[in-house]
PDB file of C-alpha atoms in Angstrom:
ATOM      1  CA  MET A   1       9.805 -14.169  10.410  1.00 87.00           C
ATOM      2  CA  THR A   2       8.567 -11.287  12.548  1.00 97.00           C
ATOM      3  CA  CYS A   3       7.569  -7.780  11.516  1.00 98.00           C
ATOM      4  CA  GLY A   4      10.961  -6.608  12.769  1.00 98.00           C
ATOM      5  CA  TYR A   5      12.701  -9.196  10.597  1.00 98.00           C
ATOM      6  CA  HIS A   6      10.996  -7.808   7.493  1.00 98.00           C
ATOM      7  CA  LEU A   7      11.885  -4.234   8.467  1.00 98.00           C
ATOM      8  CA  ALA A   8      15.534  -5.172   8.845  1.00 98.00           C
ATOM      9  CA  ALA A   9      15.493  -7.040   5.524  1.00 98.00           C
ATOM     10  CA  MET A  10      13.987  -4.058   3.707  1.00 98.00           C
ATOM     11  CA  ARG A  11      16.552  -1.650   5.158  1.00 98.00           C
ATOM     12  CA  ALA A  12      19.410  -4.002   4.293  1.00 98.00           C
ATOM     13  CA  ARG A  13      18.304  -4.255   0.671  1.00 97.00           C
ATOM     14  CA  ARG A  14      17.282  -0.590   0.195  1.00 98.00           C
ATOM     15  CA  PRO A  15      14.946  -1.523  -2.685  1.00 98.00           C
ATOM     16  CA  LEU A  16      14.441   0.811  -5.616  1.00 98.00           C
ATOM     17  CA  VAL A  17      10.684   1.452  -5.770  1.00 98.00           C
ATOM     18  CA  GLN A  18       9.192   2.955  -8.923  1.00 98.00           C
ATOM     19  CA  ASN A  19       6.054   4.961  -8.206  1.00 98.00           C
ATOM     20  CA  ILE A  20       3.532   6.098 -10.788  1.00 98.00           C
ATOM     21  CA  THR A  21       1.503   8.122  -8.338  1.00 96.00           C
ATOM     22  CA  ASN A  22      -0.665  11.215  -8.178  1.00 94.00           C
ATOM     23  CA  PHE A  23       0.391  14.867  -8.139  1.00 92.00           C
ATOM     24  CA  VAL A  24      -0.629  15.352  -4.495  1.00 93.00           C
ATOM     25  CA  ALA A  25       1.357  12.398  -3.158  1.00 95.00           C
ATOM     26  CA  MET A  26       4.721  12.582  -4.922  1.00 96.00           C
ATOM     27  CA  GLN A  27       6.792  14.519  -2.384  1.00 97.00           C
ATOM     28  CA  THR A  28       5.227  12.917   0.681  1.00 97.00           C
ATOM     29  CA  MET A  29       5.645   9.450  -0.770  1.00 98.00           C
ATOM     30  CA  ALA A  30       9.283  10.057  -1.650  1.00 98.00           C
ATOM     31  CA  ASN A  31      10.043  11.410   1.826  1.00 98.00           C
ATOM     32  CA  VAL A  32       8.287   8.482   3.519  1.00 98.00           C
ATOM     33  CA  LEU A  33      10.228   5.920   1.485  1.00 98.00           C
ATOM     34  CA  LEU A  34      13.523   7.657   2.206  1.00 98.00           C
ATOM     35  CA  ALA A  35      12.733   7.800   5.927  1.00 98.00           C
ATOM     36  CA  ALA A  36      11.850   4.111   5.931  1.00 98.00           C
ATOM     37  CA  GLY A  37      15.105   3.126   4.212  1.00 98.00           C
ATOM     38  CA  ALA A  38      14.051   2.525   0.596  1.00 98.00           C
ATOM     39  CA  VAL A  39      14.944   4.367  -2.630  1.00 98.00           C
ATOM     40  CA  PRO A  40      12.011   6.111  -4.368  1.00 98.00           C
ATOM     41  CA  ALA A  41      11.768   6.936  -8.064  1.00 98.00           C
ATOM     42  CA  MET A  42       8.805   8.894  -9.396  1.00 97.00           C
ATOM     43  CA  VAL A  43       8.860   7.758 -13.034  1.00 97.00           C
ATOM     44  CA  HIS A  44       5.607   8.049 -14.976  1.00 95.00           C
ATOM     45  CA  ALA A  45       6.336   9.257 -18.533  1.00 95.00           C
ATOM     46  CA  GLY A  46       5.147   6.846 -21.195  1.00 94.00           C
ATOM     47  CA  GLU A  47       8.494   7.101 -22.941  1.00 97.00           C
ATOM     48  CA  GLU A  48      10.360   5.528 -19.990  1.00 98.00           C
ATOM     49  CA  ALA A  49       7.959   4.007 -17.444  1.00 98.00           C
ATOM     50  CA  ALA A  50       8.123   0.463 -18.823  1.00 98.00           C
ATOM     51  CA  GLU A  51      11.894   0.615 -19.339  1.00 98.00           C
ATOM     52  CA  PHE A  52      12.436   1.835 -15.775  1.00 98.00           C
ATOM     53  CA  ALA A  53      10.282  -1.026 -14.474  1.00 98.00           C
ATOM     54  CA  GLY A  54      13.049  -3.252 -15.791  1.00 97.00           C
ATOM     55  CA  LEU A  55      15.400  -1.715 -13.206  1.00 97.00           C
ATOM     56  CA  ALA A  56      13.184  -1.439 -10.124  1.00 98.00           C
ATOM     57  CA  GLN A  57      12.709  -3.941  -7.309  1.00 98.00           C
ATOM     58  CA  ALA A  58       9.015  -3.013  -6.978  1.00 98.00           C
ATOM     59  CA  LEU A  59       6.377  -0.921  -8.756  1.00 98.00           C
ATOM     60  CA  THR A  60       3.422   1.044  -7.381  1.00 98.00           C
ATOM     61  CA  LEU A  61       0.431   2.422  -9.263  1.00 98.00           C
ATOM     62  CA  ASN A  62      -1.801   5.125  -7.778  1.00 97.00           C
ATOM     63  CA  THR A  63      -4.909   6.349  -9.603  1.00 96.00           C
ATOM     64  CA  GLY A  64      -5.554   9.450  -7.517  1.00 94.00           C
ATOM     65  CA  THR A  65      -5.221  11.858 -10.457  1.00 93.00           C
ATOM     66  CA  PRO A  66      -5.741   9.601 -13.485  1.00 92.00           C
ATOM     67  CA  GLU A  67      -5.047  10.763 -17.021  1.00 92.00           C
ATOM     68  CA  PRO A  68      -5.082   8.587 -20.169  1.00 94.00           C
ATOM     69  CA  ASP A  69      -1.329   8.926 -20.819  1.00 95.00           C
ATOM     70  CA  TRP A  70      -0.491   8.040 -17.214  1.00 95.00           C
ATOM     71  CA  VAL A  71      -2.833   5.043 -17.269  1.00 96.00           C
ATOM     72  CA  ALA A  72      -1.177   3.775 -20.456  1.00 97.00           C
ATOM     73  CA  ALA A  73       2.218   4.144 -18.764  1.00 97.00           C
ATOM     74  CA  MET A  74       0.898   2.247 -15.730  1.00 98.00           C
ATOM     75  CA  GLU A  75      -0.266  -0.631 -17.895  1.00 98.00           C
ATOM     76  CA  ALA A  76       3.029  -0.830 -19.788  1.00 98.00           C
ATOM     77  CA  ALA A  77       5.107  -0.749 -16.605  1.00 98.00           C
ATOM     78  CA  ALA A  78       2.808  -3.281 -14.916  1.00 98.00           C
ATOM     79  CA  LEU A  79       3.307  -5.784 -17.712  1.00 98.00           C
ATOM     80  CA  VAL A  80       7.078  -5.510 -17.314  1.00 98.00           C
ATOM     81  CA  ALA A  81       6.752  -5.961 -13.558  1.00 98.00           C
ATOM     82  CA  GLY A  82       4.637  -9.052 -14.152  1.00 97.00           C
ATOM     83  CA  GLN A  83       7.178 -10.499 -16.580  1.00 97.00           C
ATOM     84  CA  ARG A  84      10.004  -9.892 -14.097  1.00 98.00           C
ATOM     85  CA  GLY A  85       8.088 -11.171 -11.086  1.00 97.00           C
ATOM     86  CA  ILE A  86       8.664  -8.057  -8.978  1.00 98.00           C
ATOM     87  CA  PRO A  87       5.912  -6.836  -6.626  1.00 98.00           C
ATOM     88  CA  LEU A  88       3.211  -4.701  -8.203  1.00 98.00           C
ATOM     89  CA  VAL A  89       1.110  -2.677  -5.741  1.00 98.00           C
ATOM     90  CA  LEU A  90      -2.081  -0.902  -6.826  1.00 98.00           C
ATOM     91  CA  ASP A  91      -3.676   1.927  -4.834  1.00 97.00           C
ATOM     92  CA  PRO A  92      -7.150   2.265  -6.422  1.00 96.00           C
ATOM     93  CA  VAL A  93      -7.957   5.760  -5.145  1.00 95.00           C
ATOM     94  CA  ALA A  94     -11.717   6.463  -5.055  1.00 90.00           C
ATOM     95  CA  ALA A  95     -12.278   3.408  -7.251  1.00 92.00           C
ATOM     96  CA  GLY A  96     -16.049   3.561  -6.938  1.00 87.00           C
ATOM     97  CA  ALA A  97     -16.516   7.313  -7.268  1.00 88.00           C
ATOM     98  CA  THR A  98     -16.879   7.532 -11.068  1.00 92.00           C
ATOM     99  CA  THR A  99     -17.297   5.180 -14.008  1.00 93.00           C
ATOM    100  CA  TYR A 100     -13.873   6.205 -15.333  1.00 95.00           C
ATOM    101  CA  ARG A 101     -12.103   5.316 -12.102  1.00 94.00           C
ATOM    102  CA  ARG A 102     -14.018   2.067 -11.723  1.00 93.00           C
ATOM    103  CA  GLU A 103     -13.040   0.948 -15.228  1.00 95.00           C
ATOM    104  CA  ILE A 104      -9.371   1.941 -14.863  1.00 96.00           C
ATOM    105  CA  ASN A 105      -8.890   0.318 -11.489  1.00 96.00           C
ATOM    106  CA  THR A 106     -10.765  -2.856 -12.412  1.00 95.00           C
ATOM    107  CA  ARG A 107      -8.551  -3.267 -15.476  1.00 96.00           C
ATOM    108  CA  LEU A 108      -5.320  -2.595 -13.575  1.00 97.00           C
ATOM    109  CA  ALA A 109      -6.282  -4.952 -10.741  1.00 97.00           C
ATOM    110  CA  ARG A 110      -6.635  -7.847 -13.169  1.00 95.00           C
ATOM    111  CA  LEU A 111      -3.780  -7.049 -15.538  1.00 96.00           C
ATOM    112  CA  VAL A 112      -1.106  -9.091 -13.728  1.00 96.00           C
ATOM    113  CA  PRO A 113      -1.813 -12.159 -11.548  1.00 96.00           C
ATOM    114  CA  GLY A 114      -0.517 -11.924  -7.987  1.00 97.00           C
ATOM    115  CA  ILE A 115      -1.019  -8.178  -7.660  1.00 98.00           C
ATOM    116  CA  LEU A 116      -0.983  -6.460  -4.255  1.00 98.00           C
ATOM    117  CA  ILE A 117      -3.943  -4.132  -3.756  1.00 98.00           C
ATOM    118  CA  LYS A 118      -3.952  -1.557  -0.949  1.00 98.00           C
ATOM    119  CA  GLY A 119      -7.086   0.460  -0.362  1.00 96.00           C
ATOM    120  CA  ASN A 120      -9.793   1.495   2.066  1.00 94.00           C
ATOM    121  CA  ALA A 121     -12.989  -0.498   2.551  1.00 94.00           C
ATOM    122  CA  SER A 122     -15.014   1.408  -0.066  1.00 93.00           C
ATOM    123  CA  GLU A 123     -12.272   1.029  -2.681  1.00 94.00           C
ATOM    124  CA  ILE A 124     -11.982  -2.714  -2.068  1.00 95.00           C
ATOM    125  CA  LEU A 125     -15.750  -3.175  -2.277  1.00 94.00           C
ATOM    126  CA  ALA A 126     -15.828  -1.290  -5.592  1.00 92.00           C
ATOM    127  CA  LEU A 127     -12.989  -3.379  -7.050  1.00 95.00           C
ATOM    128  CA  ALA A 128     -14.751  -6.554  -5.965  1.00 94.00           C
ATOM    129  CA  GLY A 129     -17.833  -5.412  -7.903  1.00 89.00           C
ATOM    130  CA  ARG A 130     -19.962  -4.787  -4.832  1.00 87.00           C
ATOM    131  CA  GLU A 131     -21.935  -1.798  -3.611  1.00 75.00           C
ATOM    132  CA  SER A 132     -19.912   0.766  -1.690  1.00 68.00           C
ATOM    133  CA  ALA A 133     -20.570   4.045   0.097  1.00 63.00           C
ATOM    134  CA  SER A 134     -17.619   5.826  -1.485  1.00 60.00           C
ATOM    135  CA  ARG A 135     -16.944   9.407  -0.403  1.00 57.00           C
ATOM    136  CA  GLY A 136     -14.274  10.104  -3.006  1.00 56.00           C
ATOM    137  CA  PRO A 137     -10.908   9.187  -1.481  1.00 58.00           C
ATOM    138  CA  GLU A 138     -12.521   8.639   1.934  1.00 56.00           C
ATOM    139  CA  SER A 139     -14.214   5.391   2.900  1.00 60.00           C
ATOM    140  CA  GLY A 140     -17.897   5.328   3.732  1.00 65.00           C
ATOM    141  CA  ASP A 141     -17.677   1.626   4.634  1.00 74.00           C
ATOM    142  CA  ASP A 142     -15.966  -0.221   7.459  1.00 83.00           C
ATOM    143  CA  VAL A 143     -13.292  -2.901   7.239  1.00 91.00           C
ATOM    144  CA  ALA A 144     -15.348  -5.629   8.920  1.00 91.00           C
ATOM    145  CA  THR A 145     -18.199  -5.207   6.427  1.00 91.00           C
ATOM    146  CA  ALA A 146     -15.777  -5.320   3.488  1.00 94.00           C
ATOM    147  CA  GLN A 147     -13.809  -8.377   4.694  1.00 96.00           C
ATOM    148  CA  PRO A 148     -15.682 -10.903   2.481  1.00 96.00           C
ATOM    149  CA  ALA A 149     -15.060  -8.668  -0.542  1.00 96.00           C
ATOM    150  CA  ALA A 150     -11.353  -8.435   0.301  1.00 97.00           C
ATOM    151  CA  VAL A 151     -11.060 -12.222   0.557  1.00 97.00           C
ATOM    152  CA  ALA A 152     -12.950 -12.707  -2.717  1.00 97.00           C
ATOM    153  CA  LEU A 153     -10.800 -10.101  -4.488  1.00 97.00           C
ATOM    154  CA  ALA A 154      -7.578 -11.706  -3.277  1.00 98.00           C
ATOM    155  CA  ARG A 155      -8.756 -15.078  -4.566  1.00 97.00           C
ATOM    156  CA  ALA A 156      -9.889 -13.648  -7.896  1.00 97.00           C
ATOM    157  CA  THR A 157      -6.563 -11.879  -8.530  1.00 97.00           C
ATOM    158  CA  LYS A 158      -4.397 -14.628  -6.934  1.00 97.00           C
ATOM    159  CA  GLY A 159      -2.845 -11.778  -4.983  1.00 98.00           C
ATOM    160  CA  ILE A 160      -2.961  -9.947  -1.680  1.00 98.00           C
ATOM    161  CA  VAL A 161      -5.394  -7.304  -0.455  1.00 98.00           C
ATOM    162  CA  ALA A 162      -4.432  -4.835   2.288  1.00 98.00           C
ATOM    163  CA  MET A 163      -7.408  -2.889   3.582  1.00 97.00           C
ATOM    164  CA  THR A 164      -6.790   0.135   5.799  1.00 96.00           C
ATOM    165  CA  GLY A 165      -8.982   1.490   8.581  1.00 95.00           C
ATOM    166  CA  PRO A 166      -9.016   1.809  12.372  1.00 94.00           C
ATOM    167  CA  VAL A 167      -7.983  -1.862  12.324  1.00 96.00           C
ATOM    168  CA  ASP A 168      -6.104  -2.821   9.150  1.00 97.00           C
ATOM    169  CA  LEU A 169      -6.776  -6.132   7.395  1.00 98.00           C
ATOM    170  CA  VAL A 170      -4.488  -8.142   5.101  1.00 98.00           C
ATOM    171  CA  THR A 171      -5.565 -11.279   3.243  1.00 98.00           C
ATOM    172  CA  ASP A 172      -4.265 -13.543   0.493  1.00 98.00           C
ATOM    173  CA  GLY A 173      -7.592 -15.342   0.264  1.00 97.00           C
ATOM    174  CA  ARG A 174      -6.438 -18.101   2.622  1.00 97.00           C
ATOM    175  CA  ARG A 175      -5.053 -16.181   5.583  1.00 97.00           C
ATOM    176  CA  LEU A 176      -6.144 -13.063   7.438  1.00 98.00           C
ATOM    177  CA  ALA A 177      -4.145 -10.641   9.557  1.00 98.00           C
ATOM    178  CA  ARG A 178      -5.483  -7.710  11.549  1.00 98.00           C
ATOM    179  CA  ILE A 179      -3.202  -4.890  12.713  1.00 98.00           C
ATOM    180  CA  HIS A 180      -4.441  -3.115  15.855  1.00 98.00           C
ATOM    181  CA  ASN A 181      -2.060  -0.140  15.842  1.00 97.00           C
ATOM    182  CA  GLY A 182      -2.149   3.404  14.471  1.00 96.00           C
ATOM    183  CA  THR A 183      -3.689   6.788  15.185  1.00 96.00           C
ATOM    184  CA  ALA A 184      -6.525   8.854  13.709  1.00 95.00           C
ATOM    185  CA  LEU A 185      -3.998  11.625  13.027  1.00 96.00           C
ATOM    186  CA  MET A 186      -2.794   9.632  10.019  1.00 95.00           C
ATOM    187  CA  THR A 187      -6.055  10.539   8.262  1.00 93.00           C
ATOM    188  CA  GLN A 188      -5.467  14.265   8.825  1.00 95.00           C
ATOM    189  CA  VAL A 189      -2.270  14.588   6.768  1.00 96.00           C
ATOM    190  CA  THR A 190      -2.728  14.349   3.018  1.00 94.00           C
ATOM    191  CA  ALA A 191      -1.053  11.551   1.047  1.00 96.00           C
ATOM    192  CA  LEU A 192      -0.003   9.396   4.006  1.00 96.00           C
ATOM    193  CA  GLY A 193      -2.313   6.673   2.728  1.00 95.00           C
ATOM    194  CA  CYS A 194      -0.788   6.942  -0.734  1.00 96.00           C
ATOM    195  CA  ALA A 195       2.709   6.809   0.743  1.00 98.00           C
ATOM    196  CA  LEU A 196       1.888   3.544   2.533  1.00 98.00           C
ATOM    197  CA  THR A 197       1.580   1.934  -0.907  1.00 98.00           C
ATOM    198  CA  GLY A 198       5.279   2.564  -1.471  1.00 98.00           C
ATOM    199  CA  VAL A 199       6.188   1.110   1.920  1.00 98.00           C
ATOM    200  CA  VAL A 200       4.213  -2.047   1.132  1.00 98.00           C
ATOM    201  CA  ALA A 201       6.104  -2.323  -2.160  1.00 98.00           C
ATOM    202  CA  ALA A 202       9.462  -1.825  -0.428  1.00 98.00           C
ATOM    203  CA  PHE A 203       8.745  -4.581   2.102  1.00 98.00           C
ATOM    204  CA  ALA A 204       7.347  -6.941  -0.550  1.00 98.00           C
ATOM    205  CA  GLY A 205      10.361  -6.271  -2.779  1.00 96.00           C
ATOM    206  CA  SER A 206      12.663  -7.512  -0.018  1.00 95.00           C
ATOM    207  CA  ALA A 207      10.891 -10.760   0.905  1.00 94.00           C
ATOM    208  CA  GLU A 208       9.837 -14.126  -0.509  1.00 93.00           C
ATOM    209  CA  ASP A 209       6.654 -14.297   1.588  1.00 96.00           C
ATOM    210  CA  ARG A 210       4.750 -11.259   0.388  1.00 97.00           C
ATOM    211  CA  PHE A 211       1.768 -11.864   2.659  1.00 98.00           C
ATOM    212  CA  HIS A 212       3.833 -11.569   5.822  1.00 98.00           C
ATOM    213  CA  ALA A 213       5.884  -8.744   4.299  1.00 98.00           C
ATOM    214  CA  THR A 214       2.657  -6.809   3.651  1.00 98.00           C
ATOM    215  CA  VAL A 215       1.494  -7.409   7.210  1.00 98.00           C
ATOM    216  CA  ALA A 216       4.876  -6.183   8.465  1.00 98.00           C
ATOM    217  CA  ALA A 217       4.693  -3.058   6.289  1.00 98.00           C
ATOM    218  CA  LEU A 218       1.274  -2.087   7.648  1.00 98.00           C
ATOM    219  CA  ALA A 219       2.340  -2.834  11.226  1.00 98.00           C
ATOM    220  CA  TYR A 220       5.512  -0.756  10.807  1.00 98.00           C
ATOM    221  CA  TYR A 221       3.542   2.172   9.393  1.00 98.00           C
ATOM    222  CA  ALA A 222       0.856   1.975  12.079  1.00 98.00           C
ATOM    223  CA  VAL A 223       3.322   1.675  14.960  1.00 98.00           C
ATOM    224  CA  ALA A 224       5.322   4.648  13.660  1.00 98.00           C
ATOM    225  CA  GLY A 225       2.085   6.646  13.443  1.00 98.00           C
ATOM    226  CA  GLN A 226       1.101   5.610  16.943  1.00 97.00           C
ATOM    227  CA  LYS A 227       4.469   6.673  18.377  1.00 97.00           C
ATOM    228  CA  ALA A 228       4.417  10.005  16.511  1.00 98.00           C
ATOM    229  CA  GLY A 229       0.839  10.671  17.595  1.00 97.00           C
ATOM    230  CA  GLU A 230       1.724  10.239  21.248  1.00 96.00           C
ATOM    231  CA  ALA A 231       4.437  12.893  20.974  1.00 96.00           C
ATOM    232  CA  TYR A 232       2.810  15.259  18.452  1.00 97.00           C
ATOM    233  CA  PRO A 233      -1.006  15.450  18.808  1.00 95.00           C
ATOM    234  CA  LEU A 234      -1.613  18.100  16.097  1.00 97.00           C
ATOM    235  CA  PRO A 235      -1.499  17.419  12.320  1.00 96.00           C
ATOM    236  CA  GLY A 236       1.303  19.861  11.423  1.00 96.00           C
ATOM    237  CA  SER A 237       3.844  18.646  13.944  1.00 97.00           C
ATOM    238  CA  PHE A 238       2.623  15.055  13.527  1.00 98.00           C
ATOM    239  CA  ALA A 239       3.614  15.062   9.834  1.00 97.00           C
ATOM    240  CA  THR A 240       7.244  15.781  10.736  1.00 97.00           C
ATOM    241  CA  GLY A 241       7.166  13.523  13.768  1.00 98.00           C
ATOM    242  CA  PHE A 242       5.863  10.669  11.648  1.00 98.00           C
ATOM    243  CA  LEU A 243       8.807  10.855   9.254  1.00 98.00           C
ATOM    244  CA  ASN A 244      11.150  10.832  12.231  1.00 98.00           C
ATOM    245  CA  ALA A 245       9.337   7.856  13.758  1.00 98.00           C
ATOM    246  CA  LEU A 246       9.597   5.885  10.506  1.00 98.00           C
ATOM    247  CA  ASN A 247      13.315   6.551  10.455  1.00 98.00           C
ATOM    248  CA  GLU A 248      13.969   5.872  14.137  1.00 98.00           C
ATOM    249  CA  LEU A 249      11.802   2.781  14.706  1.00 98.00           C
ATOM    250  CA  THR A 250      14.004  -0.278  15.195  1.00 98.00           C
ATOM    251  CA  PRO A 251      13.124  -3.892  14.354  1.00 98.00           C
ATOM    252  CA  SER A 252      13.094  -4.844  18.030  1.00 98.00           C
ATOM    253  CA  GLN A 253      10.827  -1.893  18.899  1.00 98.00           C
ATOM    254  CA  LEU A 254       8.469  -2.881  16.100  1.00 98.00           C
ATOM    255  CA  ASP A 255       8.262  -6.449  17.375  1.00 98.00           C
ATOM    256  CA  GLY A 256       7.558  -5.178  20.874  1.00 98.00           C
ATOM    257  CA  LEU A 257       4.783  -2.779  19.850  1.00 98.00           C
ATOM    258  CA  ALA A 258       3.068  -4.434  16.885  1.00 98.00           C
ATOM    259  CA  HIS A 259      -0.338  -5.878  17.752  1.00 98.00           C
ATOM    260  CA  VAL A 260      -1.089  -8.352  14.952  1.00 98.00           C
ATOM    261  CA  GLU A 261      -3.779 -11.033  15.014  1.00 97.00           C
ATOM    262  CA  PHE A 262      -3.747 -13.927  12.506  1.00 97.00           C
ATOM    263  CA  ALA A 263      -6.580 -16.214  11.410  1.00 96.00           C
ATOM    264  CA  ASN A 264      -7.681 -18.397   8.521  1.00 96.00           C
ATOM    265  CA  ALA A 265      -9.969 -16.847   5.936  1.00 93.00           C
ATOM    266  CA  PRO A 266     -13.527 -18.272   5.913  1.00 88.00           C
ATOM    267  CA  LEU A 267     -14.226 -20.719   3.125  1.00 77.00           C
TER     268      LEU A 267
END
């Protein structure tokens, strides 16, 4: 099952993805999911978040602008997702920056077994209980240094960890995949990292093998960024070009351009 296979499967299903995300990311995330071929729903109110999780094909949680009411809604929706067996994807934004964020993200990461966690190297180190050089939402650590923490976190949560950087890393504690695509321009447009969380959820919500679906989601996102960056080298035009690239990229093009390397995780 190639990356292109998973892209085609996601587009055929058009999964409904519920996103409890931050104020900055909502519009960008919705536009990215629509361009990719999924159906976004930004549902975070405590009065309906858990009920809506009973309808969705996947759920994402993003702690970029955490507030107690939103965190309570995240926990309630996550429990429903766990009961239903749908993918739950956590984006632990700046997890190591403050005690509050560390506590929230640590609790959410261990609330439901089999969770998908998508973050940068500093966020993954913080969630794994290790020292990190967090710079708020930016990583002060590199992916290679954080690889042992990612593997340990995946094993501890019985889930999958996707770590983003110049070379992305995905692990389920047994397997590793590295994605060698992308462009630095993706770090110059706000909320593109947050929006990737929704794409991971959409792919995982359309597949039985969530490890390979996660790898495919990151490869798809990185290849689209790479193509857009070649045509639009400045952040403003790149943002529009990236949405177009997500929409236009075909499964066969993805398979031809994705540079993915697989390996076994060290014992």
